[in-house]
PDB file of C-alpha atoms in Angstrom:
ATOM      1  CA  UNK U   1       0.328  13.544  11.355  1.00  0.00           C
ATOM      2  CA  UNK U   2      -0.570  17.196  11.251  1.00  0.00           C
ATOM      3  CA  UNK U   3       1.856  19.335   9.253  1.00  0.00           C
ATOM      4  CA  UNK U   4       2.413  22.540  11.231  1.00  0.00           C
ATOM      5  CA  UNK U   5       5.726  23.797   9.839  1.00  0.00           C
ATOM      6  CA  UNK U   6       7.830  23.678   6.702  1.00  0.00           C
ATOM      7  CA  UNK U   7      10.441  21.352   8.204  1.00  0.00           C
ATOM      8  CA  UNK U   8       7.772  18.700   8.793  1.00  0.00           C
ATOM      9  CA  UNK U   9       6.610  18.912   5.196  1.00  0.00           C
ATOM     10  CA  UNK U  10      10.204  18.639   3.988  1.00  0.00           C
ATOM     11  CA  UNK U  11      10.727  15.577   6.203  1.00  0.00           C
ATOM     12  CA  UNK U  12       7.591  13.869   4.896  1.00  0.00           C
ATOM     13  CA  UNK U  13       8.475  14.663   1.290  1.00  0.00           C
ATOM     14  CA  UNK U  14      11.947  13.226   1.737  1.00  0.00           C
ATOM     15  CA  UNK U  15      10.967   9.876   3.237  1.00  0.00           C
ATOM     16  CA  UNK U  16       8.074   9.584   0.773  1.00  0.00           C
ATOM     17  CA  UNK U  17      10.484  10.054  -2.121  1.00  0.00           C
ATOM     18  CA  UNK U  18      12.705   7.348  -0.630  1.00  0.00           C
ATOM     19  CA  UNK U  19       9.975   4.715  -0.256  1.00  0.00           C
ATOM     20  CA  UNK U  20       8.489   5.654  -3.626  1.00  0.00           C
ATOM     21  CA  UNK U  21      11.825   5.310  -5.380  1.00  0.00           C
ATOM     22  CA  UNK U  22      12.513   2.012  -3.592  1.00  0.00           C
ATOM     23  CA  UNK U  23       9.173   0.562  -4.671  1.00  0.00           C
ATOM     24  CA  UNK U  24       9.711   1.632  -8.285  1.00  0.00           C
ATOM     25  CA  UNK U  25      13.225   0.182  -8.447  1.00  0.00           C
ATOM     26  CA  UNK U  26      12.149  -3.083  -6.796  1.00  0.00           C
ATOM     27  CA  UNK U  27       9.336  -3.479  -9.301  1.00  0.00           C
ATOM     28  CA  UNK U  28      11.780  -2.922 -12.174  1.00  0.00           C
ATOM     29  CA  UNK U  29      14.342  -5.301 -10.634  1.00  0.00           C
ATOM     30  CA  UNK U  30      11.911  -8.207 -10.186  1.00  0.00           C
ATOM     31  CA  UNK U  31      12.363 -10.978 -12.735  1.00  0.00           C
ATOM     32  CA  UNK U  32      11.374 -14.561 -13.421  1.00  0.00           C
ATOM     33  CA  UNK U  33      13.535 -17.029 -11.483  1.00  0.00           C
ATOM     34  CA  UNK U  34      14.342 -14.609  -8.681  1.00  0.00           C
ATOM     35  CA  UNK U  35      13.401 -15.371  -5.077  1.00  0.00           C
ATOM     36  CA  UNK U  36      11.357 -12.849  -3.123  1.00  0.00           C
ATOM     37  CA  UNK U  37      14.187 -12.885  -0.564  1.00  0.00           C
ATOM     38  CA  UNK U  38      16.619 -11.606  -3.185  1.00  0.00           C
ATOM     39  CA  UNK U  39      14.147  -8.922  -4.240  1.00  0.00           C
ATOM     40  CA  UNK U  40      13.682  -7.881  -0.620  1.00  0.00           C
ATOM     41  CA  UNK U  41      17.428  -7.638  -0.012  1.00  0.00           C
ATOM     42  CA  UNK U  42      17.758  -5.446  -3.098  1.00  0.00           C
ATOM     43  CA  UNK U  43      15.125  -3.101  -1.660  1.00  0.00           C
ATOM     44  CA  UNK U  44      16.821  -3.134   1.733  1.00  0.00           C
ATOM     45  CA  UNK U  45      20.027  -1.955   0.083  1.00  0.00           C
ATOM     46  CA  UNK U  46      18.229   0.989  -1.491  1.00  0.00           C
ATOM     47  CA  UNK U  47      16.692   2.051   1.824  1.00  0.00           C
ATOM     48  CA  UNK U  48      20.075   1.767   3.511  1.00  0.00           C
ATOM     49  CA  UNK U  49      21.712   3.923   0.836  1.00  0.00           C
ATOM     50  CA  UNK U  50      19.355   6.743   1.807  1.00  0.00           C
ATOM     51  CA  UNK U  51      19.876   6.184   5.529  1.00  0.00           C
ATOM     52  CA  UNK U  52      16.270   5.002   5.913  1.00  0.00           C
ATOM     53  CA  UNK U  53      15.085   2.131   8.108  1.00  0.00           C
ATOM     54  CA  UNK U  54      12.493  -0.469   7.117  1.00  0.00           C
ATOM     55  CA  UNK U  55       9.311   0.216   9.061  1.00  0.00           C
ATOM     56  CA  UNK U  56       7.971  -3.363   9.360  1.00  0.00           C
ATOM     57  CA  UNK U  57      11.403  -4.719  10.299  1.00  0.00           C
ATOM     58  CA  UNK U  58      12.139  -2.009  12.870  1.00  0.00           C
ATOM     59  CA  UNK U  59       8.639  -1.549  14.287  1.00  0.00           C
ATOM     60  CA  UNK U  60       7.101  -5.005  14.305  1.00  0.00           C
ATOM     61  CA  UNK U  61      10.035  -7.376  13.936  1.00  0.00           C
ATOM     62  CA  UNK U  62       8.714  -8.492  10.553  1.00  0.00           C
ATOM     63  CA  UNK U  63      11.031 -11.120   8.991  1.00  0.00           C
ATOM     64  CA  UNK U  64      11.876  -8.982   5.989  1.00  0.00           C
ATOM     65  CA  UNK U  65      12.466  -5.383   4.951  1.00  0.00           C
ATOM     66  CA  UNK U  66       9.388  -5.151   2.744  1.00  0.00           C
ATOM     67  CA  UNK U  67       6.219  -7.184   2.349  1.00  0.00           C
ATOM     68  CA  UNK U  68       6.220  -9.167  -0.904  1.00  0.00           C
ATOM     69  CA  UNK U  69       2.979 -11.016  -1.579  1.00  0.00           C
ATOM     70  CA  UNK U  70       2.672 -13.409  -4.515  1.00  0.00           C
ATOM     71  CA  UNK U  71      -0.482 -14.772  -6.186  1.00  0.00           C
ATOM     72  CA  UNK U  72      -2.968 -15.985  -3.536  1.00  0.00           C
ATOM     73  CA  UNK U  73      -1.238 -14.050  -0.726  1.00  0.00           C
ATOM     74  CA  UNK U  74      -3.279 -10.909  -0.058  1.00  0.00           C
ATOM     75  CA  UNK U  75      -0.806  -8.991   2.122  1.00  0.00           C
ATOM     76  CA  UNK U  76       2.169  -9.238   4.518  1.00  0.00           C
ATOM     77  CA  UNK U  77       3.947 -11.846   2.423  1.00  0.00           C
ATOM     78  CA  UNK U  78       7.273 -12.857   4.005  1.00  0.00           C
ATOM     79  CA  UNK U  79      10.282 -12.644   1.650  1.00  0.00           C
ATOM     80  CA  UNK U  80      11.647 -16.156   1.193  1.00  0.00           C
ATOM     81  CA  UNK U  81      14.346 -18.025  -0.691  1.00  0.00           C
ATOM     82  CA  UNK U  82      11.691 -20.687  -1.354  1.00  0.00           C
ATOM     83  CA  UNK U  83       9.295 -18.357  -3.187  1.00  0.00           C
ATOM     84  CA  UNK U  84      10.576 -18.140  -6.756  1.00  0.00           C
ATOM     85  CA  UNK U  85       8.921 -15.638  -9.090  1.00  0.00           C
ATOM     86  CA  UNK U  86       7.357 -17.072 -12.244  1.00  0.00           C
ATOM     87  CA  UNK U  87       6.047 -15.665 -15.512  1.00  0.00           C
ATOM     88  CA  UNK U  88       2.606 -14.144 -15.050  1.00  0.00           C
ATOM     89  CA  UNK U  89       2.745 -14.043 -11.241  1.00  0.00           C
ATOM     90  CA  UNK U  90       0.621 -11.459  -9.454  1.00  0.00           C
ATOM     91  CA  UNK U  91       3.114  -9.656  -7.214  1.00  0.00           C
ATOM     92  CA  UNK U  92       2.564  -7.016  -4.554  1.00  0.00           C
ATOM     93  CA  UNK U  93       5.384  -5.044  -2.964  1.00  0.00           C
ATOM     94  CA  UNK U  94       4.689  -2.861   0.062  1.00  0.00           C
ATOM     95  CA  UNK U  95       7.497  -0.555   1.185  1.00  0.00           C
ATOM     96  CA  UNK U  96       7.365   1.603   4.307  1.00  0.00           C
ATOM     97  CA  UNK U  97      10.276   3.226   6.101  1.00  0.00           C
ATOM     98  CA  UNK U  98      11.513   5.863   8.559  1.00  0.00           C
ATOM     99  CA  UNK U  99      14.034   8.652   7.984  1.00  0.00           C
ATOM    100  CA  UNK U 100      14.898  11.407  10.473  1.00  0.00           C
ATOM    101  CA  UNK U 101      11.801  10.716  12.545  1.00  0.00           C
ATOM    102  CA  UNK U 102       9.349  10.698   9.619  1.00  0.00           C
ATOM    103  CA  UNK U 103       7.526   7.669   8.228  1.00  0.00           C
ATOM    104  CA  UNK U 104       5.912   6.959   4.875  1.00  0.00           C
ATOM    105  CA  UNK U 105       4.143   4.003   3.298  1.00  0.00           C
ATOM    106  CA  UNK U 106       3.382   2.867  -0.256  1.00  0.00           C
ATOM    107  CA  UNK U 107       2.682  -0.270  -2.205  1.00  0.00           C
ATOM    108  CA  UNK U 108       1.575  -1.652  -5.521  1.00  0.00           C
ATOM    109  CA  UNK U 109       0.555  -4.840  -7.328  1.00  0.00           C
ATOM    110  CA  UNK U 110       1.744  -5.785 -10.806  1.00  0.00           C
ATOM    111  CA  UNK U 111       1.950  -8.713 -13.182  1.00  0.00           C
ATOM    112  CA  UNK U 112       5.443 -10.113 -13.694  1.00  0.00           C
ATOM    113  CA  UNK U 113       6.177 -10.512 -17.380  1.00  0.00           C
ATOM    114  CA  UNK U 114       3.364 -11.658 -19.659  1.00  0.00           C
ATOM    115  CA  UNK U 115      -0.161 -11.652 -18.256  1.00  0.00           C
ATOM    116  CA  UNK U 116      -0.790 -15.341 -18.928  1.00  0.00           C
ATOM    117  CA  UNK U 117      -3.290 -15.656 -16.056  1.00  0.00           C
ATOM    118  CA  UNK U 118      -5.303 -12.492 -16.848  1.00  0.00           C
ATOM    119  CA  UNK U 119      -4.480 -10.650 -13.614  1.00  0.00           C
ATOM    120  CA  UNK U 120      -4.051  -7.267 -15.306  1.00  0.00           C
ATOM    121  CA  UNK U 121      -7.737  -6.224 -15.141  1.00  0.00           C
ATOM    122  CA  UNK U 122      -7.663  -6.676 -11.348  1.00  0.00           C
ATOM    123  CA  UNK U 123      -4.407  -4.699 -11.124  1.00  0.00           C
ATOM    124  CA  UNK U 124      -5.847  -1.913 -13.251  1.00  0.00           C
ATOM    125  CA  UNK U 125      -9.051  -1.751 -11.205  1.00  0.00           C
ATOM    126  CA  UNK U 126      -7.112  -1.392  -7.953  1.00  0.00           C
ATOM    127  CA  UNK U 127      -4.877   1.323  -9.389  1.00  0.00           C
ATOM    128  CA  UNK U 128      -7.698   3.290 -10.998  1.00  0.00           C
ATOM    129  CA  UNK U 129      -9.879   3.116  -7.902  1.00  0.00           C
ATOM    130  CA  UNK U 130      -7.018   4.381  -5.747  1.00  0.00           C
ATOM    131  CA  UNK U 131      -6.670   7.488  -7.898  1.00  0.00           C
ATOM    132  CA  UNK U 132     -10.421   8.096  -7.927  1.00  0.00           C
ATOM    133  CA  UNK U 133     -10.415   7.883  -4.140  1.00  0.00           C
ATOM    134  CA  UNK U 134      -7.421  10.199  -3.752  1.00  0.00           C
ATOM    135  CA  UNK U 135      -8.938  12.774  -6.109  1.00  0.00           C
ATOM    136  CA  UNK U 136     -12.075  12.862  -3.955  1.00  0.00           C
ATOM    137  CA  UNK U 137     -10.205  13.576  -0.713  1.00  0.00           C
ATOM    138  CA  UNK U 138      -9.828  17.011   0.820  1.00  0.00           C
ATOM    139  CA  UNK U 139     -10.275  18.536   4.234  1.00  0.00           C
ATOM    140  CA  UNK U 140     -13.811  17.982   5.543  1.00  0.00           C
ATOM    141  CA  UNK U 141     -14.656  14.938   3.416  1.00  0.00           C
ATOM    142  CA  UNK U 142     -16.073  12.014   5.401  1.00  0.00           C
ATOM    143  CA  UNK U 143     -13.776   9.010   5.620  1.00  0.00           C
ATOM    144  CA  UNK U 144     -16.833   6.757   5.255  1.00  0.00           C
ATOM    145  CA  UNK U 145     -17.702   8.410   1.934  1.00  0.00           C
ATOM    146  CA  UNK U 146     -14.315   7.478   0.486  1.00  0.00           C
ATOM    147  CA  UNK U 147     -14.868   3.907   1.641  1.00  0.00           C
ATOM    148  CA  UNK U 148     -18.209   3.939  -0.132  1.00  0.00           C
ATOM    149  CA  UNK U 149     -16.582   5.243  -3.305  1.00  0.00           C
ATOM    150  CA  UNK U 150     -13.944   2.484  -3.258  1.00  0.00           C
ATOM    151  CA  UNK U 151     -16.455  -0.324  -2.754  1.00  0.00           C
ATOM    152  CA  UNK U 152     -18.863   1.096  -5.326  1.00  0.00           C
ATOM    153  CA  UNK U 153     -16.141   1.347  -7.950  1.00  0.00           C
ATOM    154  CA  UNK U 154     -14.948  -2.180  -7.154  1.00  0.00           C
ATOM    155  CA  UNK U 155     -18.446  -3.549  -7.678  1.00  0.00           C
ATOM    156  CA  UNK U 156     -18.770  -1.682 -10.972  1.00  0.00           C
ATOM    157  CA  UNK U 157     -15.654  -3.499 -12.119  1.00  0.00           C
ATOM    158  CA  UNK U 158     -17.006  -6.871 -10.991  1.00  0.00           C
ATOM    159  CA  UNK U 159     -14.840  -7.136  -7.880  1.00  0.00           C
ATOM    160  CA  UNK U 160     -15.089  -6.983  -4.112  1.00  0.00           C
ATOM    161  CA  UNK U 161     -13.087  -5.278  -1.367  1.00  0.00           C
ATOM    162  CA  UNK U 162     -11.236  -6.683   1.627  1.00  0.00           C
ATOM    163  CA  UNK U 163     -13.029  -5.241   4.638  1.00  0.00           C
ATOM    164  CA  UNK U 164     -10.497  -5.811   7.422  1.00  0.00           C
ATOM    165  CA  UNK U 165      -7.502  -4.133   5.788  1.00  0.00           C
ATOM    166  CA  UNK U 166      -7.335  -0.358   5.687  1.00  0.00           C
ATOM    167  CA  UNK U 167      -5.428   2.817   5.002  1.00  0.00           C
ATOM    168  CA  UNK U 168      -4.271   4.893   7.957  1.00  0.00           C
ATOM    169  CA  UNK U 169      -2.636   8.025   9.212  1.00  0.00           C
ATOM    170  CA  UNK U 170       1.140   8.124   8.879  1.00  0.00           C
ATOM    171  CA  UNK U 171       3.939  10.545   9.705  1.00  0.00           C
ATOM    172  CA  UNK U 172       5.573  10.380  13.106  1.00  0.00           C
ATOM    173  CA  UNK U 173       4.943   6.638  13.214  1.00  0.00           C
ATOM    174  CA  UNK U 174       3.851   4.024  10.691  1.00  0.00           C
ATOM    175  CA  UNK U 175       0.259   3.811  11.902  1.00  0.00           C
ATOM    176  CA  UNK U 176      -1.517   6.837  13.350  1.00  0.00           C
ATOM    177  CA  UNK U 177      -5.025   8.226  13.523  1.00  0.00           C
ATOM    178  CA  UNK U 178      -7.217   7.933  11.587  1.00  0.00           C
ATOM    179  CA  UNK U 179      -6.550   4.222  12.036  1.00  0.00           C
ATOM    180  CA  UNK U 180      -9.243   2.777   9.762  1.00  0.00           C
ATOM    181  CA  UNK U 181      -9.568   4.304   6.307  1.00  0.00           C
ATOM    182  CA  UNK U 182     -11.604   1.345   5.127  1.00  0.00           C
ATOM    183  CA  UNK U 183     -12.526   0.206   1.614  1.00  0.00           C
ATOM    184  CA  UNK U 184     -16.248   0.320   2.411  1.00  0.00           C
ATOM    185  CA  UNK U 185     -18.633   2.655   4.203  1.00  0.00           C
ATOM    186  CA  UNK U 186     -19.261   2.378   7.928  1.00  0.00           C
ATOM    187  CA  UNK U 187     -22.323   4.581   8.345  1.00  0.00           C
ATOM    188  CA  UNK U 188     -21.642   5.205  12.026  1.00  0.00           C
ATOM    189  CA  UNK U 189     -18.205   6.656  11.247  1.00  0.00           C
ATOM    190  CA  UNK U 190     -18.620  10.435  11.116  1.00  0.00           C
ATOM    191  CA  UNK U 191     -14.886  11.174  11.133  1.00  0.00           C
ATOM    192  CA  UNK U 192     -13.639  13.532   8.443  1.00  0.00           C
ATOM    193  CA  UNK U 193     -10.303  14.016   6.728  1.00  0.00           C
ATOM    194  CA  UNK U 194      -8.412  16.975   8.138  1.00  0.00           C
ATOM    195  CA  UNK U 195      -6.550  19.572   6.127  1.00  0.00           C
ATOM    196  CA  UNK U 196      -2.744  19.570   6.413  1.00  0.00           C
ATOM    197  CA  UNK U 197      -2.537  15.974   7.627  1.00  0.00           C
ATOM    198  CA  UNK U 198      -0.726  13.037   6.034  1.00  0.00           C
ATOM    199  CA  UNK U 199      -2.420   9.683   5.470  1.00  0.00           C
ATOM    200  CA  UNK U 200      -1.753   6.464   3.561  1.00  0.00           C
ATOM    201  CA  UNK U 201      -4.651   5.629   1.254  1.00  0.00           C
ATOM    202  CA  UNK U 202      -4.772   2.055  -0.026  1.00  0.00           C
ATOM    203  CA  UNK U 203      -7.124  -0.097  -2.031  1.00  0.00           C
ATOM    204  CA  UNK U 204      -7.644  -3.832  -1.447  1.00  0.00           C
ATOM    205  CA  UNK U 205      -9.587  -5.130  -4.436  1.00  0.00           C
ATOM    206  CA  UNK U 206     -10.531  -8.808  -4.581  1.00  0.00           C
ATOM    207  CA  UNK U 207     -11.892 -11.389  -6.991  1.00  0.00           C
ATOM    208  CA  UNK U 208     -13.653 -13.538  -4.386  1.00  0.00           C
ATOM    209  CA  UNK U 209     -12.789 -12.789  -0.763  1.00  0.00           C
ATOM    210  CA  UNK U 210     -13.988 -10.049   1.588  1.00  0.00           C
ATOM    211  CA  UNK U 211     -11.871 -10.856   4.667  1.00  0.00           C
ATOM    212  CA  UNK U 212      -8.131 -11.411   4.999  1.00  0.00           C
ATOM    213  CA  UNK U 213      -7.202 -14.266   7.338  1.00  0.00           C
ATOM    214  CA  UNK U 214      -3.822 -14.990   8.879  1.00  0.00           C
ATOM    215  CA  UNK U 215      -1.802 -18.106   8.189  1.00  0.00           C
ATOM    216  CA  UNK U 216      -0.027 -20.025  10.937  1.00  0.00           C
ATOM    217  CA  UNK U 217       3.209 -18.073  10.458  1.00  0.00           C
ATOM    218  CA  UNK U 218       1.574 -15.122  12.202  1.00  0.00           C
ATOM    219  CA  UNK U 219       2.076 -12.725   9.281  1.00  0.00           C
ATOM    220  CA  UNK U 220       0.877 -13.914   5.892  1.00  0.00           C
ATOM    221  CA  UNK U 221      -2.676 -12.914   4.973  1.00  0.00           C
ATOM    222  CA  UNK U 222      -4.849 -14.718   2.422  1.00  0.00           C
ATOM    223  CA  UNK U 223      -8.454 -14.268   1.341  1.00  0.00           C
ATOM    224  CA  UNK U 224     -11.155 -16.115   3.265  1.00  0.00           C
ATOM    225  CA  UNK U 225     -12.750 -17.353   0.030  1.00  0.00           C
ATOM    226  CA  UNK U 226      -9.625 -17.716  -2.083  1.00  0.00           C
ATOM    227  CA  UNK U 227      -9.024 -15.873  -5.320  1.00  0.00           C
ATOM    228  CA  UNK U 228      -6.694 -12.910  -5.710  1.00  0.00           C
ATOM    229  CA  UNK U 229      -6.255  -9.493  -4.127  1.00  0.00           C
ATOM    230  CA  UNK U 230      -4.508  -6.395  -5.469  1.00  0.00           C
ATOM    231  CA  UNK U 231      -3.336  -3.413  -3.442  1.00  0.00           C
ATOM    232  CA  UNK U 232      -2.122   0.055  -4.375  1.00  0.00           C
ATOM    233  CA  UNK U 233      -1.108   2.683  -1.851  1.00  0.00           C
ATOM    234  CA  UNK U 234       0.063   6.278  -1.739  1.00  0.00           C
ATOM    235  CA  UNK U 235       0.953   8.544   1.155  1.00  0.00           C
ATOM    236  CA  UNK U 236      -0.742  11.901   0.586  1.00  0.00           C
ATOM    237  CA  UNK U 237      -0.971  15.349   2.126  1.00  0.00           C
ATOM    238  CA  UNK U 238      -4.568  16.480   2.479  1.00  0.00           C
ATOM    239  CA  UNK U 239      -5.322  20.088   1.525  1.00  0.00           C
ATOM    240  CA  UNK U 240      -8.454  22.196   1.066  1.00  0.00           C
ATOM    241  CA  UNK U 241      -8.244  21.326  -2.628  1.00  0.00           C
ATOM    242  CA  UNK U 242      -6.525  18.478  -4.516  1.00  0.00           C
ATOM    243  CA  UNK U 243      -4.278  16.368  -2.254  1.00  0.00           C
ATOM    244  CA  UNK U 244      -0.527  16.203  -2.782  1.00  0.00           C
ATOM    245  CA  UNK U 245       0.690  12.676  -3.581  1.00  0.00           C
ATOM    246  CA  UNK U 246       3.935  12.469  -1.651  1.00  0.00           C
ATOM    247  CA  UNK U 247       4.928   9.021  -2.934  1.00  0.00           C
ATOM    248  CA  UNK U 248       4.431   9.800  -6.629  1.00  0.00           C
ATOM    249  CA  UNK U 249       8.016   8.640  -7.305  1.00  0.00           C
ATOM    250  CA  UNK U 250       6.744   5.044  -7.214  1.00  0.00           C
ATOM    251  CA  UNK U 251       5.189   5.489 -10.636  1.00  0.00           C
ATOM    252  CA  UNK U 252       2.099   3.436  -9.964  1.00  0.00           C
TER     253      UNK U 252
END
């Protein structure tokens, strides 16, 4: 969305603090032996305490209040009593919500407990690339150039990017224009980031796959060539200088 008055900025800051805090607390609450359903319900309680509504649940009828993706699941993992967290699991939590007509989105991958499967390098790459991308964004920068930066940095680290998942505009709804802030460069895309707009920037860094494919449940996404995927996401306000990270409360 385009921020045109102080009240809009205040609204975006507030909901961004809520989703950021929720993500941070959910990450800290997660433990071995817990189901992803229990973790999701904990997060739902936090959102409710702030008067916020889960975006995927309210907007798309998603069967959960947050997306919790474990190990080979790339995104949109459905919280379940059958999915029990184990030592060394690669976990991604994506929290988006609405409060007073404003929407914000954030997410992050982490290793639960000891890194017995060596997932941490992939987590670190995703996180570091996200911050490099954010630091390169300001009004007038080509969206395609940020995609190129993300893919280039992924390759330097020995990884790939998922090409059909993307960041997006956010503010008055969960998904707004620009709709495809991709993790690679589309040369024909001449669209530029606009000053005083809010967008969700997210990395999708992969060990093997380049496309996310949907399972039969209609939600869960996995890589087309297997392996693992990490995601980190911030909602930011674009300026004519360094962007403002609105979801910094998540601590990623």
